[in-house]
Coordinates of C-alpha atoms in Angstrom, one line a residue:
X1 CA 0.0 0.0 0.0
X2 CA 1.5 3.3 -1.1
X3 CA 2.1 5.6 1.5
X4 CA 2.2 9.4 1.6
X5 CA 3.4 12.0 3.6
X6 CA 1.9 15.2 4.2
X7 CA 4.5 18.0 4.4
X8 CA 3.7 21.1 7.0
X9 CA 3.8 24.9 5.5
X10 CA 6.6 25.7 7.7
X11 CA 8.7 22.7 6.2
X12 CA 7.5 23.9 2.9
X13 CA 8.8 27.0 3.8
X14 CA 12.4 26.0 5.0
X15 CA 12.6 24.1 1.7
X16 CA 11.9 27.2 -0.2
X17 CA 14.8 29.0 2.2
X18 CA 17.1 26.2 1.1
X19 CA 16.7 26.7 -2.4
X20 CA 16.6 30.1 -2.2
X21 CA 20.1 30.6 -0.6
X22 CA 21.7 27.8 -3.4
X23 CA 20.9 29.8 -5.9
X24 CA 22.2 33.2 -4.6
X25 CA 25.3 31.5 -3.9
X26 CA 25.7 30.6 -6.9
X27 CA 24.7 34.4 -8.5
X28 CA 27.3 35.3 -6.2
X29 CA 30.1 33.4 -7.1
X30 CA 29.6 34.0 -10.9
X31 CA 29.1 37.9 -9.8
X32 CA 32.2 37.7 -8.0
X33 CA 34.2 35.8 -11.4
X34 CA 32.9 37.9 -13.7
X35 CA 34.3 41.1 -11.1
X36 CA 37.6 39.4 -10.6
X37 CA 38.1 38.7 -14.2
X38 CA 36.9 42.4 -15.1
X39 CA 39.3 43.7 -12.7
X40 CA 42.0 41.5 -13.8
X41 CA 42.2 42.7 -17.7
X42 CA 41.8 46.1 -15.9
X43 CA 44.7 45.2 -14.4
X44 CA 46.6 43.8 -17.7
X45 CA 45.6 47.1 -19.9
X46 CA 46.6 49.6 -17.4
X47 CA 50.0 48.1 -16.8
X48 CA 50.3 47.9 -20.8
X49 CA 49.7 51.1 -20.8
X50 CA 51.6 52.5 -18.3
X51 CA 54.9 50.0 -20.0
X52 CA 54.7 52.8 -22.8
X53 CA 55.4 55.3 -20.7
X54 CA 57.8 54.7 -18.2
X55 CA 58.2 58.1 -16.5
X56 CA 54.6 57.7 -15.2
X57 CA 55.1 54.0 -14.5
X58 CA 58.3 55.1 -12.5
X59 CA 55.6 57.6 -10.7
X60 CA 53.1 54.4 -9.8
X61 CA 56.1 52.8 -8.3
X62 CA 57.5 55.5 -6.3
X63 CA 54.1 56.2 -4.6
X64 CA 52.9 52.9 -3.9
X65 CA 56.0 52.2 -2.6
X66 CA 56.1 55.1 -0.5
X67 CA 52.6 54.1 1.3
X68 CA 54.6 52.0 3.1
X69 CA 57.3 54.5 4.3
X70 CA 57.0 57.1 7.3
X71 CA 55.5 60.0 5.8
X72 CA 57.4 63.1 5.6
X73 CA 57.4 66.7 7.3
X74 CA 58.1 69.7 5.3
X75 CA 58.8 72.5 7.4
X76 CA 58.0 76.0 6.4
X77 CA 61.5 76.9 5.5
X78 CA 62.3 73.6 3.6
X79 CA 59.0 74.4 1.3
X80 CA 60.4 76.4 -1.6
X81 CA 61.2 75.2 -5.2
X82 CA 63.6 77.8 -7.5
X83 CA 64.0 76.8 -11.0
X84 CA 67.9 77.5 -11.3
X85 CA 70.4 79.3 -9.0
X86 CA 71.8 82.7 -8.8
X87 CA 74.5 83.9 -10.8
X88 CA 74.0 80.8 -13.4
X89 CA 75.3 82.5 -15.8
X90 CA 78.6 84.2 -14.8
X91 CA 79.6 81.2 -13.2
X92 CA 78.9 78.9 -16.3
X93 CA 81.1 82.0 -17.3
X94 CA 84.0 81.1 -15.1
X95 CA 83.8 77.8 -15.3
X96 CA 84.4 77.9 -18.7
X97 CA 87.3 80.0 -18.3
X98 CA 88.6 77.5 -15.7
X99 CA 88.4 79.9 -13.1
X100 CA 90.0 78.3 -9.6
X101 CA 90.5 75.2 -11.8
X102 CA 94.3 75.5 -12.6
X103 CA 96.2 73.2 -10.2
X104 CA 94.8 69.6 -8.9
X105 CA 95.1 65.9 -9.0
X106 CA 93.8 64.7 -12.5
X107 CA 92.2 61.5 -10.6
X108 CA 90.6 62.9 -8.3
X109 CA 88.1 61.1 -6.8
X110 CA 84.1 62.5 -6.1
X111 CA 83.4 62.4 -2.5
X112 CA 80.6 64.0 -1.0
X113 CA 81.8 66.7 1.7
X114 CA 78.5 68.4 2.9
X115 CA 75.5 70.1 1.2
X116 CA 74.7 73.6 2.1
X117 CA 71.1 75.1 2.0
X118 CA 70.9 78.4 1.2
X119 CA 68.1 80.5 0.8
X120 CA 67.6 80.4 -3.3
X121 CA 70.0 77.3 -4.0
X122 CA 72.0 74.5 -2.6
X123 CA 75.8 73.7 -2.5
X124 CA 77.0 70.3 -2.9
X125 CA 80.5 70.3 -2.1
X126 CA 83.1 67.0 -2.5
X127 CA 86.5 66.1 -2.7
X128 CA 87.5 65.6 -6.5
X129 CA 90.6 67.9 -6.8
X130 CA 90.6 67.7 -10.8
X131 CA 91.5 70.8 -12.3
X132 CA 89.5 69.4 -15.7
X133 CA 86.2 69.1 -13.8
X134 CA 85.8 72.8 -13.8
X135 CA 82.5 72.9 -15.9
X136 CA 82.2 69.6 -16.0
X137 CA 78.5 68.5 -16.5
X138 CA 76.7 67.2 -12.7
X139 CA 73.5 66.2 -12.2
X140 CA 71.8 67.1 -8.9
X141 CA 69.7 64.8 -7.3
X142 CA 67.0 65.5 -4.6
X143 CA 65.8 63.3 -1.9
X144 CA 63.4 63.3 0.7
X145 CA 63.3 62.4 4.3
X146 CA 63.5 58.4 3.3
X147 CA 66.1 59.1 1.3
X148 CA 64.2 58.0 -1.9
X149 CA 64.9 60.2 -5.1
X150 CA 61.9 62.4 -5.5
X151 CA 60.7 62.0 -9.5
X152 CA 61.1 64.8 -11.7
X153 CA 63.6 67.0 -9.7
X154 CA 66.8 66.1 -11.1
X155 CA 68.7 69.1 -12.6
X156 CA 71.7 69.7 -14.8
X157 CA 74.5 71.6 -13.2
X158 CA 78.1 72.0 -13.8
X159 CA 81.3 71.9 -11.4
X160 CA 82.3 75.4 -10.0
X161 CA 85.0 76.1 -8.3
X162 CA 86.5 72.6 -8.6
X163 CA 85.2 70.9 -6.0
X164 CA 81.9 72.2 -5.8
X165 CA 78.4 72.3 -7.6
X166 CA 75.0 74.1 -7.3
X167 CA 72.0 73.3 -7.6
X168 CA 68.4 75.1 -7.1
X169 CA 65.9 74.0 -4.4
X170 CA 63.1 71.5 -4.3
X171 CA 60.5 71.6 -1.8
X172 CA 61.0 68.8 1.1
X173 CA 64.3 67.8 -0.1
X174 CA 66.1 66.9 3.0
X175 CA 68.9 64.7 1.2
X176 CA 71.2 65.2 -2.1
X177 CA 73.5 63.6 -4.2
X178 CA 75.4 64.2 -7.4
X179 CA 76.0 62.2 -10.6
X180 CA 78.0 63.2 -14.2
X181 CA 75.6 61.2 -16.3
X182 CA 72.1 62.1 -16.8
X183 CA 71.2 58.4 -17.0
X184 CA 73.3 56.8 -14.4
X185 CA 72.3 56.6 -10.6
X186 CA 74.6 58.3 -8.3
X187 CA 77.8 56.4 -7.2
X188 CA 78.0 57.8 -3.9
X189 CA 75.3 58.1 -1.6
X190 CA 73.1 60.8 -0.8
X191 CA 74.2 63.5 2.2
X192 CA 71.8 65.6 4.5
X193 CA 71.3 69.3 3.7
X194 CA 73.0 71.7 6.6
X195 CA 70.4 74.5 7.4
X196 CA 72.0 77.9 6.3
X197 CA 68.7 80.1 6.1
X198 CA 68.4 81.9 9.4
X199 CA 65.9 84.3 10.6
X200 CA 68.7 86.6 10.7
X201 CA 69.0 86.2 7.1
X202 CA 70.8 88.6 5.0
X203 CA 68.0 91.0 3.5
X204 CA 69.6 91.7 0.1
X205 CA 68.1 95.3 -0.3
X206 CA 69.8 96.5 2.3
X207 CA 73.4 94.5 1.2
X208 CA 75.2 97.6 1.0
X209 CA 73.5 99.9 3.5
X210 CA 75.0 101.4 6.3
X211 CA 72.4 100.0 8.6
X212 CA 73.4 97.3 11.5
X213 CA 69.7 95.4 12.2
X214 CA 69.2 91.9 13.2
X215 CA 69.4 90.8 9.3
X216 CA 73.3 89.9 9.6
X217 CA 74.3 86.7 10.4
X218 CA 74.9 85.0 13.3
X219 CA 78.1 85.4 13.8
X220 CA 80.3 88.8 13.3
X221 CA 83.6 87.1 12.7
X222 CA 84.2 84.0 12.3
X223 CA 87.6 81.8 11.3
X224 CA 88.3 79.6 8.6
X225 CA 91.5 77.4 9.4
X226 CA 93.6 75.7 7.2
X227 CA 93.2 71.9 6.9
X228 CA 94.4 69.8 9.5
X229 CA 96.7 67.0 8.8
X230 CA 99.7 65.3 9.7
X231 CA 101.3 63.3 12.5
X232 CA 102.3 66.3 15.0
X233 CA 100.4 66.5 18.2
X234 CA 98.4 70.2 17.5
X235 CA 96.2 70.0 21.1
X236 CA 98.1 73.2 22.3
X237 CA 98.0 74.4 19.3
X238 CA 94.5 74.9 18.4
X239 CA 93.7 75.1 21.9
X240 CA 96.0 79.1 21.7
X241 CA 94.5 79.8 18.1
X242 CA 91.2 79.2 19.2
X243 CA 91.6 81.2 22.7
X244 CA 94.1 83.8 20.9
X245 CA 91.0 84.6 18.0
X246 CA 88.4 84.4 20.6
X247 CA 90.0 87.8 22.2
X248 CA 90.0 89.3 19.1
X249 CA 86.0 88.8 18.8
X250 CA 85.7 85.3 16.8
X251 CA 82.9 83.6 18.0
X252 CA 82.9 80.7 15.4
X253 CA 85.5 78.6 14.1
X254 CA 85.6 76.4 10.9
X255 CA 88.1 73.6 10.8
X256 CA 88.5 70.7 8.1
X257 CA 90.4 68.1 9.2
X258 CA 91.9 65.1 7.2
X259 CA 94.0 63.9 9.9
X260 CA 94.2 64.2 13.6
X261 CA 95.4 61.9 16.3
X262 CA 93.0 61.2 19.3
X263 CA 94.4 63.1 22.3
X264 CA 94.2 66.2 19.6
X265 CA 91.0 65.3 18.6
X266 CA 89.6 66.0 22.4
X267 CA 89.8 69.9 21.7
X268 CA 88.1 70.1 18.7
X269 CA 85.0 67.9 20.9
X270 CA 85.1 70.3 23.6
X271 CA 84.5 73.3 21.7
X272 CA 82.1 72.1 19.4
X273 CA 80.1 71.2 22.8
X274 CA 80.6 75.0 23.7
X275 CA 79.3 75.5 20.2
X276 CA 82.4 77.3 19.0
X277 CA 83.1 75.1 16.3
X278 CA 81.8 73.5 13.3
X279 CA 84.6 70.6 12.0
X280 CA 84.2 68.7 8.6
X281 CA 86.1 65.4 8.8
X282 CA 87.3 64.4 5.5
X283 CA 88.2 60.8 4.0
X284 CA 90.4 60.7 0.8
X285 CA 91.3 57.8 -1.1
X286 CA 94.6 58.5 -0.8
X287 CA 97.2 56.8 1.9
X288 CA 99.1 59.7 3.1
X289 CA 98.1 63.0 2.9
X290 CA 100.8 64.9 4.5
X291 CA 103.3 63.6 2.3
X292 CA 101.2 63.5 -0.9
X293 CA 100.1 67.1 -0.7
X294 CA 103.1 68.4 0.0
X295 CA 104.9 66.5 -2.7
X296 CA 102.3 68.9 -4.9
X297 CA 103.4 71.9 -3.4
X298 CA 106.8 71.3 -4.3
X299 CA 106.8 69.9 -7.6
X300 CA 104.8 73.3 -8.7
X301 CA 106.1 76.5 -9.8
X302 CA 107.2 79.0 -7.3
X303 CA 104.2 81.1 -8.6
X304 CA 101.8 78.2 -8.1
X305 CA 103.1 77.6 -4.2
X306 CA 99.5 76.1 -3.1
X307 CA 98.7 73.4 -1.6
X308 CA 95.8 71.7 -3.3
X309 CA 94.5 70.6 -0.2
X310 CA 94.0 74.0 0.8
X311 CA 92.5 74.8 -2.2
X312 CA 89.7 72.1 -1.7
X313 CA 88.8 72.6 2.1
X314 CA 89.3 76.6 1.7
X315 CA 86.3 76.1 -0.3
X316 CA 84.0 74.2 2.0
X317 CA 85.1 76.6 4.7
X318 CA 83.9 79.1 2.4
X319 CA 80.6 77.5 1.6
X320 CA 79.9 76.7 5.5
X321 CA 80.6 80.4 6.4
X322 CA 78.3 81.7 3.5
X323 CA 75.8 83.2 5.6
X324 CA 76.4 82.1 9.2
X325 CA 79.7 84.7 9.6
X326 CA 79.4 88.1 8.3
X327 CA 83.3 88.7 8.5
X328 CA 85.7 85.8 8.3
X329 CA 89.0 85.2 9.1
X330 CA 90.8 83.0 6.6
X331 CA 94.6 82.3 8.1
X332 CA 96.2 78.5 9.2
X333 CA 96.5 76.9 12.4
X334 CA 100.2 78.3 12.9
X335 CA 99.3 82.0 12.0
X336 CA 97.8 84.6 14.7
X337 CA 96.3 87.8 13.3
X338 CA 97.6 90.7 15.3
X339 CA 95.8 94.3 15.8
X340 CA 98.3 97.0 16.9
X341 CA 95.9 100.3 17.1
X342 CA 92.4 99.3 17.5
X343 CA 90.1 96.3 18.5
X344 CA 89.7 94.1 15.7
X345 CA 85.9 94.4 16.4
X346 CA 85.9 98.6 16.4
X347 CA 87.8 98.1 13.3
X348 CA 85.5 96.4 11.0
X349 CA 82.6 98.5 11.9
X350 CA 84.3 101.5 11.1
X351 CA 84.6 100.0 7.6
X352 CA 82.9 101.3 4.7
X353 CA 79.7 98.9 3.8
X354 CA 80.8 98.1 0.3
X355 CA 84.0 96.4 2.3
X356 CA 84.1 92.8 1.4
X357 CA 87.9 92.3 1.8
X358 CA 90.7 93.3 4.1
X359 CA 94.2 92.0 3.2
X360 CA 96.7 92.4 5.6
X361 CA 100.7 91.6 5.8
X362 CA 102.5 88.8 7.3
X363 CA 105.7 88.4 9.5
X364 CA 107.2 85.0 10.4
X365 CA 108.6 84.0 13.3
X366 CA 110.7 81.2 14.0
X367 CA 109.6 78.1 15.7
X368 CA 112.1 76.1 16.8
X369 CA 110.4 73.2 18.3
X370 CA 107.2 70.7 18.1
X371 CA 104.7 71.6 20.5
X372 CA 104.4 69.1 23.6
X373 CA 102.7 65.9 22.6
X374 CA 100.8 65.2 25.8
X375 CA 100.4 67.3 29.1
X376 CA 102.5 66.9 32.0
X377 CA 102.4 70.3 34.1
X378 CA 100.9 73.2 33.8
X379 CA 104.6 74.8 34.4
X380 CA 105.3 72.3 30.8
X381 CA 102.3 74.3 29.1
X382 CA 103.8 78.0 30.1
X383 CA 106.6 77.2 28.9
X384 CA 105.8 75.7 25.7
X385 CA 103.4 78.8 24.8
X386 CA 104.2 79.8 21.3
X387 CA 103.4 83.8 21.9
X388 CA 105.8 83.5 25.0
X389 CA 108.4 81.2 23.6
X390 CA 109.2 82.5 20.0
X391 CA 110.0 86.1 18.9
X392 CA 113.0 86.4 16.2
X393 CA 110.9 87.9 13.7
X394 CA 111.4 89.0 9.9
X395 CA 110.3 91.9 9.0
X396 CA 106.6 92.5 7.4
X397 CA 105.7 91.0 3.6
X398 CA 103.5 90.8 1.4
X399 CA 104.3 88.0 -0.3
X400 CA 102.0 85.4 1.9
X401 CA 99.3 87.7 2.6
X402 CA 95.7 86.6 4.6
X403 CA 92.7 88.1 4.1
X404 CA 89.3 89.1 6.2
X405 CA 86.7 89.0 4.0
X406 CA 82.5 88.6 3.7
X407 CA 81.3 85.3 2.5
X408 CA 78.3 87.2 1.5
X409 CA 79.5 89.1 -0.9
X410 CA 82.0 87.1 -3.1
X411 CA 81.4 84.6 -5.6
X412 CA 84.5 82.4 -4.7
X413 CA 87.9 82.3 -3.2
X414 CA 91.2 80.5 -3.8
X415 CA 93.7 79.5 -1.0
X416 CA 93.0 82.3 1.4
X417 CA 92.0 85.1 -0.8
X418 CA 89.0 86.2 -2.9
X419 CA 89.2 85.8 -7.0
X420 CA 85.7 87.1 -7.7
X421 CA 83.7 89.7 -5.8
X422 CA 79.6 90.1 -6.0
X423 CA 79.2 94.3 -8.2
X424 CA 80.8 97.0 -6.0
X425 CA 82.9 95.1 -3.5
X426 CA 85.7 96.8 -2.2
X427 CA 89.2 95.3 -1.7
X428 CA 91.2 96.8 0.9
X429 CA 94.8 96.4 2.2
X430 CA 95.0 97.0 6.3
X431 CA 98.5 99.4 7.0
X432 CA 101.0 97.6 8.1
X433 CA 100.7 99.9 11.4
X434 CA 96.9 98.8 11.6
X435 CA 97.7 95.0 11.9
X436 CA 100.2 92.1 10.2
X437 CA 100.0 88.3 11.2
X438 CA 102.2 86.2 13.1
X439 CA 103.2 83.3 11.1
X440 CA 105.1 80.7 14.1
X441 CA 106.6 78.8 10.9
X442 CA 108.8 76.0 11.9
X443 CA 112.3 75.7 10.9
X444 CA 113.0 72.6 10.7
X445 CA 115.0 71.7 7.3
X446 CA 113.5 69.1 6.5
X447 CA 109.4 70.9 6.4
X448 CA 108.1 72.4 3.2
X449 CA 110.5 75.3 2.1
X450 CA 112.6 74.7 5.2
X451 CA 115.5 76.5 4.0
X452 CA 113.3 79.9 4.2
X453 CA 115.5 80.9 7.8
X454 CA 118.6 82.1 6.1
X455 CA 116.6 83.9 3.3
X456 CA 114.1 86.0 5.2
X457 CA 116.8 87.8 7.6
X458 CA 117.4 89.9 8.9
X459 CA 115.3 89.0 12.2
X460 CA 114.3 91.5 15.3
X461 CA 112.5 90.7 18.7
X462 CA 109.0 91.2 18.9
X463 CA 106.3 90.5 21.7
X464 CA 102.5 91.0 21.6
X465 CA 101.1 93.3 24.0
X466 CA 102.0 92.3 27.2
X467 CA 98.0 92.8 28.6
X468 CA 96.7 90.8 25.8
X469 CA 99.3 88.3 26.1
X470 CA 98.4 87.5 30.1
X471 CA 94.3 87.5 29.5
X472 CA 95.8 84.4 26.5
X473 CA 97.3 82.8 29.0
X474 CA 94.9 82.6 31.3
X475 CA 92.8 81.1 29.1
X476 CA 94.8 78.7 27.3
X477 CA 96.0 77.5 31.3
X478 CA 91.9 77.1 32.2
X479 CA 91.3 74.9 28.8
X480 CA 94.2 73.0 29.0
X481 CA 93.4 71.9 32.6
X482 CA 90.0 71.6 31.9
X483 CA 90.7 68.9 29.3
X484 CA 94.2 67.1 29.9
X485 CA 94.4 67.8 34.2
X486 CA 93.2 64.2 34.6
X487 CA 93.5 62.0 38.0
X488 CA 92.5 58.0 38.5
X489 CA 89.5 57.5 40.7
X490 CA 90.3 57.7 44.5
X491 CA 89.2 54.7 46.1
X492 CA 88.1 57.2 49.1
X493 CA 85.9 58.3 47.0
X494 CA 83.5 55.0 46.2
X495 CA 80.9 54.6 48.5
X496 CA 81.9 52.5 51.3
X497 CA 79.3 49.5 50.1
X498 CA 80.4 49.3 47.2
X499 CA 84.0 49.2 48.1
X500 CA 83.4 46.2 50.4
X501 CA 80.9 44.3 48.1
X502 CA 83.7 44.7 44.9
X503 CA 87.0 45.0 46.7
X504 CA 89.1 43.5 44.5
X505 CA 87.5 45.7 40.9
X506 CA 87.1 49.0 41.4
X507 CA 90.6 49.4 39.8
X508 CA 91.1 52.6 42.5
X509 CA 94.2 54.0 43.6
X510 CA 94.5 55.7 47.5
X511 CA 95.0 59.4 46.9
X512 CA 97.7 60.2 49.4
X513 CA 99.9 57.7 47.4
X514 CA 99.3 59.7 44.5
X515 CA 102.0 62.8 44.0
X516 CA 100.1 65.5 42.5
X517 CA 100.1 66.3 38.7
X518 CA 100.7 69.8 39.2
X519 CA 103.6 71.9 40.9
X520 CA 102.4 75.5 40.3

């Protein structure tokens, strides 16, 4: 007997629901293929297209990989974009004309020094001392705060002076680079911009007016030193031509240094904690630069006596002063600039404003011994003072002048003089009874030119003021102790816990059996 089954509405009902949902999944997953495969031809014709043009394919890539990078701040000062640099074309102009490009190292090597930002341009200076790279073609290259190349900024610049290269500015470019071929990617890698735009910027309308106002720089005078190299301890040294300039009214000191030895190397530290000094440590590819630059010096003509490191770092002391020190000093470590009737101070603001360069005369003086290589005594570093110690000195020349002159307004220097001047500079020359320089030159026989003793005679005693001499002093004698006065740790000292719980590691000496450093 066939049976039968009745079926309730609500079963009916579920049934229904069953059915229902089958057949929107299905309508679903052919909605969803036919959406992945429209998206996927999307897909293959837009990278197609985007394969014919590779600058905006380049543009894809850079910002999708940037989504996944920290994004980057652009301060107010670091938002401006110029579309070239000042003075492009006189110094395409001297470039051509191989202006500061006459002596070098033909393989010279590119090595990024530091960048400069200015307040229209940037200055990208390096190492490559090759006198044919003067108006070279270079490529400028802009980076942000990732240090990924922004698209469409690079711009074609040329070398000038040697061993440097402009470049305009590119909002939010925080890191730069340089190459010589358009299509190649820089060798070396890219450097961070130093902040030269102050709010005490210089207000060009008034570059040549009589006014004093808070546009100047930050610093009044500052001092360029010769390059630092060589194996001679120089911690006294630069500890009395830092101390000797500060009297005069320096406040800010620029030092390049291609070699220095670590005890030496603790001044320059110290005063850049003060915030005296700004020091650029260089790396060369070359294995000894004392005796390699000097073997230049001598194997040039006697009107060609530079020594090409000088004429590389000169320039990136030039660059970093640009703007931060309204006068500057440019003179070496063993020279001392010496004002006889005024402050040095009174006498630069009595200057007329269309002033940009003093020249003054020099007098050496014979140094007869290396400075101490370590401290021992203060008694040792009074004694070993250079002002105090040395006096037989020739009479004044002009053949190794130095110069005070304003970063602002000149277009470039060359060893420690200006070759170009911005429209109505004025070059002066300071009276010998105004001020010379004290050159302590060594005289041993066997230095650069040693045999200069018997040829600049005949030689007279001379002093520096005795007032100014004694406030020197003083504070060479507080630096030095400040820096090289060192004692062990008493163990007296120590807390007495920790002297029990460690007795045998505190590596402490008892102080009475300690003589003391210094017999005054």
């Amino acid at each position: 007997m066939e049976q039968s089954r009745l079926i309730s509405v609500g079963e009916t009902t579920l049934t229904e629901n069953i059915f229902q949902k089958n057949d929107d999944h299905i309508l679903m997953s052919s909605f969803k293929y036919v959406l992945v495969l429209v998206t996927f031809w999307i897909f293959i014709f837009t990278v197609g297209f985007l394969v014919g043009l590779k600058k905006e394919l380049n543009v894809l890539i850079f910002l999708i990989f940037s989504l996944s990078l920290p994004l980057c701040h652009i301060e107010h000062w670091n938002n401006k974009t110029t579309t070239s640099f000042p003075f492009y074309d006189l110094y395409k102009y001297f470039a051509e004309r191989k202006v500061t490009g006459s002596e070098g190292l033909s393989d010279g090597q590119l090595r990024l020094l530091t960048a400069f930002l200015y307040e229209e341009y940037i200055v990208i200076t390096h190492t490559a001392q090759n006198p044919q790279g003067v108006g070279k073609v270079a490529y400028c290259h802009y980076y942000d705060c990732n240090r990924n190349e922004l698209p469409g900024t690079r711009f074609e610049s040329f070398v000038f002076p040697m061993t440097a290269v402009h470049c305009p500015r590119r909002s939010g470019v925080k890191y730069v680079s340089l190459s010589f071929e358009n299509s190649d990617p820089p060798k070396e890698e890219p450097i961070p911009l130093l902040n030269r735009i102050f709010e005490c910027k210089i207000n060009l309308k008034k570059f040549f007016s009589n006014t004093v106002s808070h546009l100047d720089p930050p610093h009044e005078i500052g001092v360029c030193v010769g390059q630092i190299y060589g194996e001679e301890k120089k911690w006294l040294e630069i500890i009395e031509y830092v101390e000797h300039h500060k009297l005069m009214g320096a406040t800010m000191f620029y030092f390049t240094i291609l070699e220095m030895d670590e005890y030496s190397k603790r001044t320059i530290e110290d005063y850049q904690r003060l915030g005296e000094i700004e020091a650029t440590f260089v790396n060369t590819e070359y294995e000894k630069i004392n005796w390699l630059f000097h073997m230049i010096q001598v194997h040039v003509s006697d009107a060609l006596l530079f020594i090409i490191s000088r004429v590389v770092f000169i320039q990136e002391c030039f660059f970093r002063s640009k703007f931060h020190s309204k006068w500057v000093i440019g003179i070496d470590i063993d020279e001392r600039l010496v004002m006889t009737q005024m402050p040095l101070m009174s006498y630069l603001r009595q200057q007329s404003p269309d002033t940009c360069e003093i020249n003054f005369g020099s007098r050496r003086i014979q140094k007869l011994y290396d400075d101490p290589e370590k401290y021992i005594s203060t008694n040792q570093t009074r004694s070993s003072l250079s002002f105090y110690k040395y006096n037989q000195t020739t009479t004044h020349r002009w053949g190794a002048f130095k110069s005070i002159f304003k970063p602002a307004k000149v277009h470039v220097i060359h060893f420690h003089w200006t070759v170009q001047q911005h429209e109505g500079c004025r070059i002066k020359t300071a009276k010998r009874q105004e001020g010379y320089i004290r050159h302590y030159r060594t005289t041993d026989s066997s230095s650069l030119a040693g045999s200069w003793v018997s040829i600049f005679k005949p030689y007279t005693t001379t002093q520096m003021d005795p007032e100014f001499s004694k406030q020197l002093e003083e504070r060479v004698i507080k630096r030095v102790e400040y820096l090289y006065k060192l004692h062990p740790v008493f163990c007296e000292t120590i807390d007495q816990k920790i002297r029990k719980h460690f007795p045998h590691d505190l590596h402490c000496v008892n102080s009475t059996l300690v003589n003391t450093f210094d017999n005054k």
